[in-house]
PDB file of C-alpha atoms in Angstrom:
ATOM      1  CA  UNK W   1      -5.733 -11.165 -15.002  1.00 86.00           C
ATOM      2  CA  UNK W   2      -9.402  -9.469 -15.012  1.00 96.00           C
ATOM      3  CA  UNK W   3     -10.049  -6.496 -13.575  1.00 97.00           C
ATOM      4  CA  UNK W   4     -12.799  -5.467 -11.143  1.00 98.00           C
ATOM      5  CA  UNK W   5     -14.857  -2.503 -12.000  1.00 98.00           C
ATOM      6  CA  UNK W   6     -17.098  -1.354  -8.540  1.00 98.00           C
ATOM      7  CA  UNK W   7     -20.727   0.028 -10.146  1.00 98.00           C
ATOM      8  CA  UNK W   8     -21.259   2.958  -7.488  1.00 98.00           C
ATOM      9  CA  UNK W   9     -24.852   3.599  -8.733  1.00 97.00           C
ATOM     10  CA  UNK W  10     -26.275   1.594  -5.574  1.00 96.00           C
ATOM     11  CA  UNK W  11     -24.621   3.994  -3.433  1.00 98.00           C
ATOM     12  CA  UNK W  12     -26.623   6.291  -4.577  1.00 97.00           C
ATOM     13  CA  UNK W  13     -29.766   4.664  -4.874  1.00 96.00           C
ATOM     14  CA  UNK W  14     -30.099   4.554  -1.102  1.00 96.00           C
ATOM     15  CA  UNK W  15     -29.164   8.523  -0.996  1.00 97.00           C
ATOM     16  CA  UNK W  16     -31.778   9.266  -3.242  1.00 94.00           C
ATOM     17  CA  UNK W  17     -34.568   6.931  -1.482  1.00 94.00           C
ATOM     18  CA  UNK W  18     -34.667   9.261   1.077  1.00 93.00           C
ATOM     19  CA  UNK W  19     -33.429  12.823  -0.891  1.00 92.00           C
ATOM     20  CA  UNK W  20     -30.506  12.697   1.719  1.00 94.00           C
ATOM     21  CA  UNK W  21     -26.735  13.488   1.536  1.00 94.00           C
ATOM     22  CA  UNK W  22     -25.537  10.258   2.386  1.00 96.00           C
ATOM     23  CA  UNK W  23     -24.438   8.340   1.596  1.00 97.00           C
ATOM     24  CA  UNK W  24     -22.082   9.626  -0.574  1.00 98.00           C
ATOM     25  CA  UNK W  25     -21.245   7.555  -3.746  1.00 98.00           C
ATOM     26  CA  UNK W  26     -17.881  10.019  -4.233  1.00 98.00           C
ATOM     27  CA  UNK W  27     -17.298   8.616  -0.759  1.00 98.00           C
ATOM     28  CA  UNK W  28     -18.289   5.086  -2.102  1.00 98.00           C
ATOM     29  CA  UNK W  29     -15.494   5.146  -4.601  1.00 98.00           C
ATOM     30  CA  UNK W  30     -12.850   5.897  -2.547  1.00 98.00           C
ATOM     31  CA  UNK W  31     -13.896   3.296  -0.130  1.00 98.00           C
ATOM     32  CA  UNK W  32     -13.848   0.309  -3.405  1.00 98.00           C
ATOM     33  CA  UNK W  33     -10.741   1.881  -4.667  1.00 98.00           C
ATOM     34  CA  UNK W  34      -9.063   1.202  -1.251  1.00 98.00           C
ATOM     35  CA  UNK W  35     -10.494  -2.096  -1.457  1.00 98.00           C
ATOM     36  CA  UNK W  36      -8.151  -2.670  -4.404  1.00 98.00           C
ATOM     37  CA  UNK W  37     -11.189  -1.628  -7.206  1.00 98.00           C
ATOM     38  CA  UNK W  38      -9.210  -1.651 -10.652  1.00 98.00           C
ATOM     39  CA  UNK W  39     -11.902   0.823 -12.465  1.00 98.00           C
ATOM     40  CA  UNK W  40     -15.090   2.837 -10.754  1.00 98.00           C
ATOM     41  CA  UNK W  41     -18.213   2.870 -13.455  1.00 98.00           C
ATOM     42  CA  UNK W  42     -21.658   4.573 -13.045  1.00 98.00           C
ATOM     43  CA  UNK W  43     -24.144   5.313 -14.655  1.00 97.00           C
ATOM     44  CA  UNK W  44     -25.370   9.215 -15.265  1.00 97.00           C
ATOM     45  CA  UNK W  45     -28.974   8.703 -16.790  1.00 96.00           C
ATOM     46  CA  UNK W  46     -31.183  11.382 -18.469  1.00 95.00           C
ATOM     47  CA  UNK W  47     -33.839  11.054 -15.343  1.00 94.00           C
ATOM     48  CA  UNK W  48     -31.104  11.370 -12.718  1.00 95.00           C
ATOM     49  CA  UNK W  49     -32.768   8.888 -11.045  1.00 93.00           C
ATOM     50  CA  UNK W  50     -29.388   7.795  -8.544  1.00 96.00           C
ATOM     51  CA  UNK W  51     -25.985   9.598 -10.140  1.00 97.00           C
ATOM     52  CA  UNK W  52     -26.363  13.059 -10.565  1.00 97.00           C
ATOM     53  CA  UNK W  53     -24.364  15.532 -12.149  1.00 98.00           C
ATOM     54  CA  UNK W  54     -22.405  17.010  -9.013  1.00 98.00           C
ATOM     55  CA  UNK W  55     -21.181  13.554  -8.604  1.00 98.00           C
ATOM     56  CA  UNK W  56     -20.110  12.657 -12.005  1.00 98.00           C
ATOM     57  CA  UNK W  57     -18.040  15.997 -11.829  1.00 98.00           C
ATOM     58  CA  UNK W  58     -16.358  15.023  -8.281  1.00 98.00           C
ATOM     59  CA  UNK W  59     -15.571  11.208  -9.328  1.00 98.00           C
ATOM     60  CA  UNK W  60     -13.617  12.761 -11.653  1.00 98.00           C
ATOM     61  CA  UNK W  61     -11.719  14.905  -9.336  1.00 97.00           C
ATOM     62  CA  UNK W  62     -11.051  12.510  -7.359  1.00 97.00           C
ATOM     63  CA  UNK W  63     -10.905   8.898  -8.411  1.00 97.00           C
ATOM     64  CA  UNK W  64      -7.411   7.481  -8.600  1.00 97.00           C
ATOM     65  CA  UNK W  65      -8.028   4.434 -10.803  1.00 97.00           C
ATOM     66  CA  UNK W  66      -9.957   4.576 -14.471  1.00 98.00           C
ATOM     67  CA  UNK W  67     -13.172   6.227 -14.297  1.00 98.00           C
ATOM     68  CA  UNK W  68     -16.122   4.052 -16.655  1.00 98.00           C
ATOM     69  CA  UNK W  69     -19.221   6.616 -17.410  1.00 98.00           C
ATOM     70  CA  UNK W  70     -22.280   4.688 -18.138  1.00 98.00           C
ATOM     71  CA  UNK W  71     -24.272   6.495 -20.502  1.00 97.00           C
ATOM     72  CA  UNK W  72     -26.646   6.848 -23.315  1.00 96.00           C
ATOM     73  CA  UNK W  73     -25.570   8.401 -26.560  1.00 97.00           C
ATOM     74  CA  UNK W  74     -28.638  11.753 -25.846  1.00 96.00           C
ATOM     75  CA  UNK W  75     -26.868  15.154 -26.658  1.00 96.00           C
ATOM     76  CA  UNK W  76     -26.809  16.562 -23.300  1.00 97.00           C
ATOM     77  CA  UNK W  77     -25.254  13.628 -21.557  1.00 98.00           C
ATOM     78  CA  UNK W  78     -22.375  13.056 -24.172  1.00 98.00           C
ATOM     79  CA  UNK W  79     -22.288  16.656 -23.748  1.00 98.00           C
ATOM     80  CA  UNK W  80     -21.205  16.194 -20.103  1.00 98.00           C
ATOM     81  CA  UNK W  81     -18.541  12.918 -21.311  1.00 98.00           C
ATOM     82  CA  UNK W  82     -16.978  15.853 -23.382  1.00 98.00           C
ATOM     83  CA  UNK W  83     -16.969  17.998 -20.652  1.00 97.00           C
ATOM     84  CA  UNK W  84     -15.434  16.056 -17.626  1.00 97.00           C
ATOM     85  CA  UNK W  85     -13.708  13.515 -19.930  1.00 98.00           C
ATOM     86  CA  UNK W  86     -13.776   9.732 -17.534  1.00 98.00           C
ATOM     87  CA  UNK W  87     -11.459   7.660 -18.844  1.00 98.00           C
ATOM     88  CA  UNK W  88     -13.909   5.963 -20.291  1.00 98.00           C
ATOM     89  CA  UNK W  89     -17.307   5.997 -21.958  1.00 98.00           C
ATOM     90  CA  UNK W  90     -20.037   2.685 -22.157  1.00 98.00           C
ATOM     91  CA  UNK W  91     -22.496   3.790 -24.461  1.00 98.00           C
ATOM     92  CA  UNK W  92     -25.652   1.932 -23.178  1.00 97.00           C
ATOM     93  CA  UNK W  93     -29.501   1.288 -24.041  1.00 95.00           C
ATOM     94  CA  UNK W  94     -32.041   3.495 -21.558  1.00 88.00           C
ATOM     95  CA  UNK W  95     -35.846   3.225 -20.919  1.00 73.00           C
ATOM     96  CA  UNK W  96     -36.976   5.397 -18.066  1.00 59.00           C
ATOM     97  CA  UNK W  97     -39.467   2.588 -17.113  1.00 58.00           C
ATOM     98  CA  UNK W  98     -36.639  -0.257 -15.920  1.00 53.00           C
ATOM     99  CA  UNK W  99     -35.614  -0.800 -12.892  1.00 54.00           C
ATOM    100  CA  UNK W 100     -31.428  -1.432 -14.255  1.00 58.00           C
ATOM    101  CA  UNK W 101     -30.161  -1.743 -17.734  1.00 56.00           C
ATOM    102  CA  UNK W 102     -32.093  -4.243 -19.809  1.00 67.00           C
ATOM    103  CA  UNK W 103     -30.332  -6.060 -22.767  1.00 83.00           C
ATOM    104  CA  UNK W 104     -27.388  -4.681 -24.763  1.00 94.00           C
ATOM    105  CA  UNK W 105     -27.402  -1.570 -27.007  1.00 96.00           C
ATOM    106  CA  UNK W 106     -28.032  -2.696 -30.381  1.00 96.00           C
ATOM    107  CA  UNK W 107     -25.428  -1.047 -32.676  1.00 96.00           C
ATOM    108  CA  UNK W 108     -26.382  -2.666 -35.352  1.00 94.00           C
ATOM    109  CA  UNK W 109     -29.545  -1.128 -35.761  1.00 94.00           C
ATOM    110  CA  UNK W 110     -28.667   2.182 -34.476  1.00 95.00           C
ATOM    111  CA  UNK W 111     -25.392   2.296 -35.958  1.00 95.00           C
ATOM    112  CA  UNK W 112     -25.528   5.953 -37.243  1.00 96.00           C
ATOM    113  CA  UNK W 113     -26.551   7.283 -33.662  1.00 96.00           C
ATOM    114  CA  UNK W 114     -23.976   5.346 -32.370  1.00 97.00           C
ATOM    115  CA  UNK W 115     -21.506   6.003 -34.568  1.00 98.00           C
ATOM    116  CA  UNK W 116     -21.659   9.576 -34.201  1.00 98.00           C
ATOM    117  CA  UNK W 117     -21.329   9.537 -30.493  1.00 98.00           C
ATOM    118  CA  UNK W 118     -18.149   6.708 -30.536  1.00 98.00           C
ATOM    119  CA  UNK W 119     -16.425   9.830 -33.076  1.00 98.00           C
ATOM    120  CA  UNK W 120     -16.977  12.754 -30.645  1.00 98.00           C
ATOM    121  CA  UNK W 121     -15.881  11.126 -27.267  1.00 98.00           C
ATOM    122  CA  UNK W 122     -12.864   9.014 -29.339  1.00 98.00           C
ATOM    123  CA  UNK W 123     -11.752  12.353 -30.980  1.00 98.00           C
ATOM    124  CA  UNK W 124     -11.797  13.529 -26.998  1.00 98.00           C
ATOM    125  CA  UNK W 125      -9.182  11.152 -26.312  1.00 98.00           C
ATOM    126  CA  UNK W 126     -12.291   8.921 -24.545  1.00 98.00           C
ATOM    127  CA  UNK W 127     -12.185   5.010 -24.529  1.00 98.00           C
ATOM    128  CA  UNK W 128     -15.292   4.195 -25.959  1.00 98.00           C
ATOM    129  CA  UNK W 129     -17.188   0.860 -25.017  1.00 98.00           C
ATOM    130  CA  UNK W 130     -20.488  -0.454 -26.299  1.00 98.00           C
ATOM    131  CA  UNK W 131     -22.756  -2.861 -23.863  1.00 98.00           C
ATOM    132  CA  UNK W 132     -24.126  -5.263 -26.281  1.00 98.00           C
ATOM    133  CA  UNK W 133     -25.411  -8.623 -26.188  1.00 97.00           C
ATOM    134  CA  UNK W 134     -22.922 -11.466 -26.601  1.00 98.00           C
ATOM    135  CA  UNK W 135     -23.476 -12.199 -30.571  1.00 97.00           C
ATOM    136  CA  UNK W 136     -20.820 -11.889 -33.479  1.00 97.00           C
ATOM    137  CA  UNK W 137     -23.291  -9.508 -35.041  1.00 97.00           C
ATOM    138  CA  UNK W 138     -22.899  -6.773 -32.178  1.00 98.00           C
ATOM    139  CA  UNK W 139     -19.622  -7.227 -31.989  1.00 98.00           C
ATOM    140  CA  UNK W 140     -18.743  -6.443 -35.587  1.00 98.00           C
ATOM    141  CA  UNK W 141     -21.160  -3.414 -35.506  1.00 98.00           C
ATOM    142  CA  UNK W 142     -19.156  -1.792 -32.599  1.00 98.00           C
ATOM    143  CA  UNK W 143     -15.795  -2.830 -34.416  1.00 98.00           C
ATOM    144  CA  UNK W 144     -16.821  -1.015 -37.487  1.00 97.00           C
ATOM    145  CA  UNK W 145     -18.413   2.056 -35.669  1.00 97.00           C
ATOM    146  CA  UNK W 146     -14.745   2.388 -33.768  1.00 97.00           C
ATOM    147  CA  UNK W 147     -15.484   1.277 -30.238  1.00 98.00           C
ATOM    148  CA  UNK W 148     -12.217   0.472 -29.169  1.00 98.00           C
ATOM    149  CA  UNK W 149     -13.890  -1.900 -26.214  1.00 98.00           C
ATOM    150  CA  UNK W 150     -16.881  -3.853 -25.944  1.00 98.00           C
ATOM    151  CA  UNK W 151     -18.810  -5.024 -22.707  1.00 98.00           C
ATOM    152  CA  UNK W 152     -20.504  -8.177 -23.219  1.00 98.00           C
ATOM    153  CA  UNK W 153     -23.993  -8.323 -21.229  1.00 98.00           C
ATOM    154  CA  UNK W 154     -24.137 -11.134 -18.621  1.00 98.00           C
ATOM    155  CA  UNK W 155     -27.535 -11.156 -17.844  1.00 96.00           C
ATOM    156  CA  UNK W 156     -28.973 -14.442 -19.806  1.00 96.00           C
ATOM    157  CA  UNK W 157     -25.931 -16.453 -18.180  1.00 97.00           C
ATOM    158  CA  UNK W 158     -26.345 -14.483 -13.955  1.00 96.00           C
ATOM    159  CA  UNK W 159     -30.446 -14.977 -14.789  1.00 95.00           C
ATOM    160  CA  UNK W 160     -30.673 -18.902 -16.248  1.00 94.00           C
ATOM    161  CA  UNK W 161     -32.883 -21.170 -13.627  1.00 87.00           C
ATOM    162  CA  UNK W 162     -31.320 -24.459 -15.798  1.00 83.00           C
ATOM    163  CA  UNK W 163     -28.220 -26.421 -16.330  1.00 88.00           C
ATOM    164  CA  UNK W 164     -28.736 -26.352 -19.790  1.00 93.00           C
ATOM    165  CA  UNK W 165     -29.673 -22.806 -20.092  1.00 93.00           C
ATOM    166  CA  UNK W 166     -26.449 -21.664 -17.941  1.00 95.00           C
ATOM    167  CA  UNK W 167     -24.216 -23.546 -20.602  1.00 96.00           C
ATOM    168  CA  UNK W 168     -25.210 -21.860 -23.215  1.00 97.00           C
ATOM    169  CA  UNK W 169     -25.516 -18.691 -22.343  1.00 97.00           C
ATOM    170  CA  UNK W 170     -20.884 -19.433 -21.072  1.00 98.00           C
ATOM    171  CA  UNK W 171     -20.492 -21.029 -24.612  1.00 98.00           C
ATOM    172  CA  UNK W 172     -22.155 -17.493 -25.796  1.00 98.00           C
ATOM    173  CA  UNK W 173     -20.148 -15.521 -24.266  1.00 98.00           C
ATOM    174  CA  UNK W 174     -17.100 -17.031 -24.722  1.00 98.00           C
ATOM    175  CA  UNK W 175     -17.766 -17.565 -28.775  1.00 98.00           C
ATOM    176  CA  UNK W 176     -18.079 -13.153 -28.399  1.00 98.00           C
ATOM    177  CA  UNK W 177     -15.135 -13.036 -25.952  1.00 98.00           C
ATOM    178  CA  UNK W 178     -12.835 -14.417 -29.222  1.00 98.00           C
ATOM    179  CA  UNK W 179     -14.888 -12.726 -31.946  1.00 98.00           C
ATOM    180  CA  UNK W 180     -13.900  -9.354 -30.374  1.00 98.00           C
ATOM    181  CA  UNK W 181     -10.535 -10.088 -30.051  1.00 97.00           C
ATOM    182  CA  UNK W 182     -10.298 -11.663 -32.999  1.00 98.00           C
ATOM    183  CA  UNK W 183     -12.194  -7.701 -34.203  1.00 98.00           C
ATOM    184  CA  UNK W 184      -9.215  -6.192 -31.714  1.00 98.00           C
ATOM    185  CA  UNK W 185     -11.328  -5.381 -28.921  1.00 98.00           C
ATOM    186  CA  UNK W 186     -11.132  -4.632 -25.323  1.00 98.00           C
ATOM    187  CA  UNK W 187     -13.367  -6.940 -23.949  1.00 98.00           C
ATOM    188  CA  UNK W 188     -15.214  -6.375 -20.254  1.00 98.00           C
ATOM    189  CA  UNK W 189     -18.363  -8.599 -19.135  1.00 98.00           C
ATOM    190  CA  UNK W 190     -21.565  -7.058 -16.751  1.00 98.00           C
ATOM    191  CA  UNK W 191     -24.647  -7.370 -15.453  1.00 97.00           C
ATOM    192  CA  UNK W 192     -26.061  -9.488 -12.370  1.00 97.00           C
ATOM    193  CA  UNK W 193     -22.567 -10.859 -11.607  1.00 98.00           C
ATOM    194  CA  UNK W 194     -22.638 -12.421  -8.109  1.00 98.00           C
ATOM    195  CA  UNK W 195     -20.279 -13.602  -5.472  1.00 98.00           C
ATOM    196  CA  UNK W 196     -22.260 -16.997  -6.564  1.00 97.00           C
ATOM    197  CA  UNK W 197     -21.471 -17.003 -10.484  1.00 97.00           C
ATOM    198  CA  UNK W 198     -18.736 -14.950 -11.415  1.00 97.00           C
ATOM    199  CA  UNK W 199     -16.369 -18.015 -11.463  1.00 97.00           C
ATOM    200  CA  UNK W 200     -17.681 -19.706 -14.946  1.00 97.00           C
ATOM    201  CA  UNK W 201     -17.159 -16.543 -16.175  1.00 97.00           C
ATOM    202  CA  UNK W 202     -14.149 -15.058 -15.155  1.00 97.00           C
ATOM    203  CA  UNK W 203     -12.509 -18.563 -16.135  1.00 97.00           C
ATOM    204  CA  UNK W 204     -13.043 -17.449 -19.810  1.00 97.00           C
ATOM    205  CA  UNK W 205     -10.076 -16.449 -21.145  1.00 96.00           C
ATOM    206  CA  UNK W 206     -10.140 -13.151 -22.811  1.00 97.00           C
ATOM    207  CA  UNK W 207     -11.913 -10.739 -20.480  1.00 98.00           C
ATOM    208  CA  UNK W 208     -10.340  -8.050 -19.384  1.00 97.00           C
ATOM    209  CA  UNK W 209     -12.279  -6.669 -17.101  1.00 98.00           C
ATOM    210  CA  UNK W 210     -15.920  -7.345 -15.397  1.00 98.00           C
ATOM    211  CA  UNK W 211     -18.234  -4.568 -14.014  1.00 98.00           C
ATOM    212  CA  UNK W 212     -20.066  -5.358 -10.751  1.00 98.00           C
ATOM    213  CA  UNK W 213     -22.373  -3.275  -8.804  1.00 98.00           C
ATOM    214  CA  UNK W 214     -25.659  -4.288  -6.820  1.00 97.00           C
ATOM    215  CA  UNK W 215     -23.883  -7.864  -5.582  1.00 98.00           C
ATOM    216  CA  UNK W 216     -20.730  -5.648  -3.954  1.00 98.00           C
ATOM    217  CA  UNK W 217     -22.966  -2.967  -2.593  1.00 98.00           C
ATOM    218  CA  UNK W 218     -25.277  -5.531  -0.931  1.00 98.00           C
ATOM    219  CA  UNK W 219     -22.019  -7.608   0.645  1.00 98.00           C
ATOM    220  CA  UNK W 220     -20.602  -4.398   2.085  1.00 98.00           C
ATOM    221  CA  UNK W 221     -23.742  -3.827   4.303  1.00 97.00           C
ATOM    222  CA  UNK W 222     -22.248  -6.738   6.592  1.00 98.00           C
ATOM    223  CA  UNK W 223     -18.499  -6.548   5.568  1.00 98.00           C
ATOM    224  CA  UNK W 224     -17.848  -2.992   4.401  1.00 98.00           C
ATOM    225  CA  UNK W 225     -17.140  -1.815   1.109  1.00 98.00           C
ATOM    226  CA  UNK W 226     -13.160  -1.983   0.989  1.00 98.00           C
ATOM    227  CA  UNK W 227     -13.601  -5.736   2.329  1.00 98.00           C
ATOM    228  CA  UNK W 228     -16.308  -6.477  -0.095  1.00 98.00           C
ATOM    229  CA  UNK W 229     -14.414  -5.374  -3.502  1.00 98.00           C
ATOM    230  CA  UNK W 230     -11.617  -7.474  -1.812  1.00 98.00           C
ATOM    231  CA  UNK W 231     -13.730 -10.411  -1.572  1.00 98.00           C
ATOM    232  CA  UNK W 232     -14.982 -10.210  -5.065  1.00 98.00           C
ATOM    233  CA  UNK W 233     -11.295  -9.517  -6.380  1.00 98.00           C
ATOM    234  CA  UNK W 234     -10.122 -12.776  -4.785  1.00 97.00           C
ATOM    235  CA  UNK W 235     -13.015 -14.787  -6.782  1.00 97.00           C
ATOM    236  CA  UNK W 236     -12.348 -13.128  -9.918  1.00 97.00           C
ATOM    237  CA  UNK W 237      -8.265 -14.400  -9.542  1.00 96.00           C
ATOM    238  CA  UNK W 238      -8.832 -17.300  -8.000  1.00 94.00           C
ATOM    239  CA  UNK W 239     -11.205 -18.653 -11.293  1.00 93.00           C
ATOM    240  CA  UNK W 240      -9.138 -16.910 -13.867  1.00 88.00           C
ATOM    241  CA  UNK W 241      -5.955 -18.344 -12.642  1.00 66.00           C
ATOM    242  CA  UNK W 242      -7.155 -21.896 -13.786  1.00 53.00           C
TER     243      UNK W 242
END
C-alpha cells in the first residue's frame, strides 16, 4: 500500500509571513506523524525562504518516521544532507523567482551535477531520489546516475482543466511508474495532490509512496493536522485497494 509523505514547508510559510516563532513546523511533524504520516519531507532552499536550518537540524532529532530532505544539488546545502543525514535526499530543480517547485529536475541534461551529488549523499548511507517529470528519458538518467528512487512530478495530471488532458497526463505517469520499476526504482509521486484527485493516482499500481503538502496543511486549519493526514491516508487506501 502507498505511503503518505506530510510536506511541512507550509507550516512554515505562515511562521515566516510574519518573522514569528510559530508556528512551529518541528511541532508540525509531530502533529502528521501522530496522524499516522508514513514519511515527513521539506524542503531546505538556498533563500531560506520557509525551512530554515535550525529546523532541518531538529526534524532530525526528533522525527520518528523517515525523514525526505527536499533539496537542490548547491554545495552548501548537500553540505548540510551530509551533515544531519535524513533518511532521505530528493534532489530537486530551484529558481528563487517561483512561488513552489516548477517541473522536474532534468537529469538528463545535468547529469554530471547530478551525478556527483547522488555519489556523495549514497556513499553517506542517504536514499537518494530525483523529482523528474514522468518520461522514460528521466527515468533512465536517474537509473544510470544511481538514484535508488525516483519521484514522479504530478503537476500536469493535479493542473489539467480537460477530460482529455487529465487522461493523459494518468497514462503518463503510469507508463514512468513501470519504466522505473522495470529500471529497479523506488517510485513516489508529488506535486498539487488534493483531497479531490489523489484517487486516479494512487490507483496506479506501483507507487510507493506520494508526497503531499499545501492540500493537508490547508484541511488542518478546520480539522487539525493529525485528523487531516488521517483523512488523506484513508483516500490514498481506499483507491489503491481497488
Amino acid at each position: 500500500m502507498p505511503g503518505l509523505g506530510v510536506n511541512i514547508d507550509h507550516v512554515a510559510t505562515i511562521r515566516q509571513a510574519r518573522r514569528a516563532a510559530e508556528p512551529d513546523p518541528v511541532w508540525a511533524a509531530v502533529q502528521a506523524e501522530l496522524g499516522g504520516a508514513d514519511c515527513i519531507t521539506f524542503h531546505l532552499r538556498q533563500d531560506r525562504r520557509h525551512i530554515n536550518d535550525r529546523d532541518a537540524r531538529l526534524l532530525r532529532q526528533t522525527c520518528r518516521t523517515k525523514l525526505n530532505m527536499e533539496m537542490s544539488t548547491a554545495g552548501e546545502i548537500v553540505a548540510i544532507a551530509l551533515e544531519i543525514r535524513p533518511h532521505q535526499a530528493t534532489l530537486v530543480p530551484e529558481n528563487r523567482q517561483e512561488l513552489t517547485t516548477e517541473g522536474g529536475l532534468d537529469v538528463l541534461a545535468n547529469s554530471k551535477r547530478v551525478a556527483e551529488a547522488t555519489k556523495v549523499l549514497a556513499d553517506a548511507g542517504v536514499v537518494v531520489s530525483a523529482f523528474i517529470d514522468p518520461t522514460a528519458e528521466q527515468v533512465a538518467a536517474a537509473a544510470d546516475i544511481g538514484c535508488h528512487a525516483v519521484e514522479l512530478h504530478t503537476g500536469r495530471y493535479a493542473n489539467a482543466t480537460a477530460g482529455a488532458e487529465s487522461d493523459e497526463a494518468l497514462a503518463d505517469l503510469a507508463n514512468a511508474v513501470q519504466a522505473a520499476r522495470r529500471a529497479k526504482l523506488i517510485v513516489h509521486g508529488g506535486h498539487g495532490l488534493s483531497y479531490n484527485n489523489i484517487a486516479p493516482v494512487a490507483a496506479i499500481e506501483g507507487f510507493c509512496e506520494f508526497n503531499i503538502g499545501h492540500s493537508i496543511v490547508a484541511r488542518a486549519i478546520f480539522v487539525g493536522l493529525a485528523e487531516a493526514v488521517r483523512e488523506m491516508k484513508r483516500l490514498i487506501d481506499r483507491s489503491a485497494k481497488r
